[in-house]
Coordinates of C-alpha atoms in Angstrom, one line a residue:
I1 CA 143.3 -128.8 -15.0
M2 CA 140.3 -126.8 -13.3
D3 CA 137.8 -128.4 -15.8
A4 CA 139.5 -131.6 -15.3
V5 CA 138.8 -131.4 -11.4
P6 CA 136.1 -129.2 -10.5
G7 CA 136.0 -128.2 -7.4
L8 CA 139.1 -128.6 -5.8
W9 CA 140.0 -125.0 -5.6
S10 CA 136.3 -123.5 -5.0
V11 CA 135.4 -122.2 -1.4
E12 CA 133.7 -125.0 -0.3
L13 CA 136.1 -127.7 -1.4
P14 CA 133.5 -130.4 -2.5
T15 CA 135.9 -132.4 -4.7
L16 CA 138.5 -132.0 -2.1
K17 CA 136.2 -133.3 0.4
N18 CA 134.7 -136.2 -1.4
G19 CA 138.3 -137.2 -2.4
A20 CA 139.5 -137.0 1.2
S21 CA 136.9 -139.4 2.0
A22 CA 138.0 -142.0 -0.7
F23 CA 141.4 -141.8 0.0
K24 CA 140.8 -142.9 3.5
K25 CA 138.8 -145.5 2.1
L26 CA 142.1 -146.5 0.2
K27 CA 144.5 -145.7 3.0
E28 CA 142.9 -148.0 5.3
K29 CA 143.2 -151.3 2.4
Y30 CA 147.0 -150.2 1.0
L31 CA 148.8 -148.1 3.4
T32 CA 148.0 -150.0 6.5
K33 CA 152.5 -149.7 7.2
I34 CA 152.7 -146.3 7.3
A35 CA 149.1 -145.1 7.8
D36 CA 149.2 -145.2 11.6
I37 CA 152.9 -144.1 11.6
L38 CA 152.4 -140.9 9.6
D39 CA 148.9 -140.6 10.7
I40 CA 148.0 -139.2 7.0
D41 CA 145.0 -137.4 7.5
P42 CA 143.7 -135.7 3.9
H43 CA 141.6 -133.2 5.7
E44 CA 144.9 -132.0 6.9
G45 CA 147.2 -129.5 4.9
V46 CA 149.6 -132.3 3.8
L47 CA 148.0 -134.0 1.1
T48 CA 145.5 -131.1 0.5
G49 CA 148.8 -128.9 -0.8
A50 CA 149.9 -132.0 -2.6
W51 CA 146.5 -132.0 -4.3
V52 CA 146.1 -128.7 -5.2
G53 CA 149.8 -127.9 -6.2
L54 CA 149.4 -131.4 -8.3
F55 CA 152.4 -133.2 -6.1
H56 CA 154.6 -130.2 -6.8
Q57 CA 157.0 -131.0 -3.9
M58 CA 156.4 -134.8 -4.2
L59 CA 157.6 -135.6 -7.3
P60 CA 160.5 -134.5 -9.8
S61 CA 159.4 -132.5 -12.9
A62 CA 159.3 -136.0 -15.3
Y63 CA 156.9 -137.7 -12.9
Q64 CA 154.7 -134.3 -12.7
K65 CA 154.3 -134.3 -16.4
D66 CA 152.6 -137.6 -15.8
A67 CA 150.4 -136.6 -12.9
F68 CA 149.0 -133.3 -15.0
E69 CA 148.3 -136.2 -17.5
W70 CA 146.2 -138.4 -15.3
V71 CA 144.3 -135.9 -13.9
L72 CA 143.4 -134.2 -17.4
A73 CA 142.5 -137.7 -18.3
K74 CA 140.9 -139.1 -15.2
G75 CA 140.2 -136.1 -12.6
M76 CA 140.2 -136.7 -9.2
P77 CA 140.0 -140.1 -9.2
S78 CA 143.4 -140.1 -10.3
L79 CA 144.5 -137.3 -7.7
I80 CA 143.7 -139.9 -5.1
A81 CA 145.2 -143.1 -6.8
L82 CA 148.9 -141.0 -7.5
T83 CA 148.5 -140.5 -3.7
V84 CA 148.0 -144.0 -3.0
A85 CA 150.7 -145.2 -5.6
I86 CA 153.3 -142.3 -4.3
L87 CA 153.0 -143.2 -0.4
E88 CA 152.8 -147.1 -1.2
V89 CA 156.1 -146.8 -3.4
N90 CA 157.7 -145.2 -1.0
T91 CA 156.7 -147.0 2.3
D92 CA 160.0 -148.5 3.3
V93 CA 161.6 -144.7 2.8
L94 CA 158.8 -143.3 5.2
L95 CA 159.1 -146.2 7.5
R96 CA 162.6 -145.4 8.3
V97 CA 162.0 -141.8 8.6
D98 CA 162.5 -140.8 12.6
E99 CA 159.2 -140.0 14.7
M100 CA 160.7 -136.1 14.7
H101 CA 160.4 -135.5 11.0
R102 CA 157.4 -137.5 10.0
G103 CA 154.0 -135.9 9.3
G104 CA 154.3 -132.1 8.4
H105 CA 158.0 -132.9 6.4
L106 CA 156.0 -135.7 4.2
Q107 CA 156.3 -133.7 1.1
K108 CA 160.4 -133.3 2.0
N109 CA 160.5 -136.9 2.8
L110 CA 159.3 -137.6 -0.5
W111 CA 160.9 -135.1 -2.4
N112 CA 164.4 -136.6 -1.1
S113 CA 163.0 -139.8 -1.8
P114 CA 165.8 -142.3 -3.0
L115 CA 163.5 -143.7 -5.5
W116 CA 163.5 -140.6 -7.7
T117 CA 165.7 -139.6 -10.0
Q118 CA 166.6 -136.0 -9.1
A119 CA 170.0 -134.8 -7.1
T120 CA 169.1 -133.5 -4.0
Q121 CA 171.5 -132.2 -1.0
G122 CA 174.4 -132.8 -3.2
R123 CA 173.7 -136.2 -4.2
P124 CA 173.9 -136.8 -7.9
A125 CA 170.7 -137.8 -9.9
T126 CA 170.8 -141.9 -9.9
A127 CA 169.1 -144.2 -12.0
P128 CA 165.1 -144.5 -10.7
Q129 CA 164.2 -147.4 -8.5
V130 CA 160.3 -146.9 -9.1
S131 CA 160.3 -146.0 -13.0
R132 CA 157.6 -143.8 -14.4
A133 CA 156.1 -146.7 -16.2
A134 CA 155.8 -148.5 -13.1
L135 CA 154.2 -146.1 -10.8
N136 CA 152.1 -145.1 -14.0
D137 CA 150.9 -148.9 -14.1
R138 CA 150.4 -148.7 -10.6
V139 CA 148.0 -145.7 -10.5
A140 CA 145.8 -147.2 -13.4
A141 CA 145.2 -150.7 -11.6
L142 CA 144.2 -148.6 -8.6
L143 CA 142.0 -146.1 -10.5
P144 CA 139.0 -147.9 -11.1
E145 CA 138.6 -148.5 -7.0
S146 CA 139.4 -145.0 -6.9
A147 CA 136.9 -143.5 -9.1
R148 CA 134.4 -146.2 -7.1
W149 CA 135.0 -144.5 -3.9
Y150 CA 135.0 -140.9 -5.1
K151 CA 131.8 -141.2 -7.1
S152 CA 130.1 -142.9 -4.1
F153 CA 131.0 -140.2 -2.0
A154 CA 130.0 -137.4 -4.2
A155 CA 126.6 -139.2 -5.0
A156 CA 126.0 -139.4 -1.4
D157 CA 127.6 -135.3 -0.7
A158 CA 125.1 -134.4 -3.8
T159 CA 122.0 -136.2 -1.5
R160 CA 122.7 -134.1 1.4
S161 CA 122.6 -130.8 -0.5

């Protein structure tokens, strides 16, 4: 994984910074309903933790396996596309979360999302409302734009160095 996303875990976090800038562009386009409500800032800890932990607390294990495969195949652009896809399919769930439980509780709200299949808080596992295939299709659709933005920020960063 570290070879697929070099710099994500390094001291200066160059990959994370460029990824955050690319995510902001996609957020403005695809997450307009929830961007202001949740004030999602990738430079803050919520998404940083999700990226470094490869969505450990945001996705059930079967979906995490797909996330690992995306990252191994496509690197940082896939992390950005996955983030947008996860938030996008959970928009209605996140809009229903009261103000007190937004922001810092994003990971918990996503983990407890009824869209996933895991059993939580005494509820039995249910059939997924968003299949792994549907999430993977959305990631694939977002990937070209994610890669384009990420490469443009990485290139700009390289010229500044």
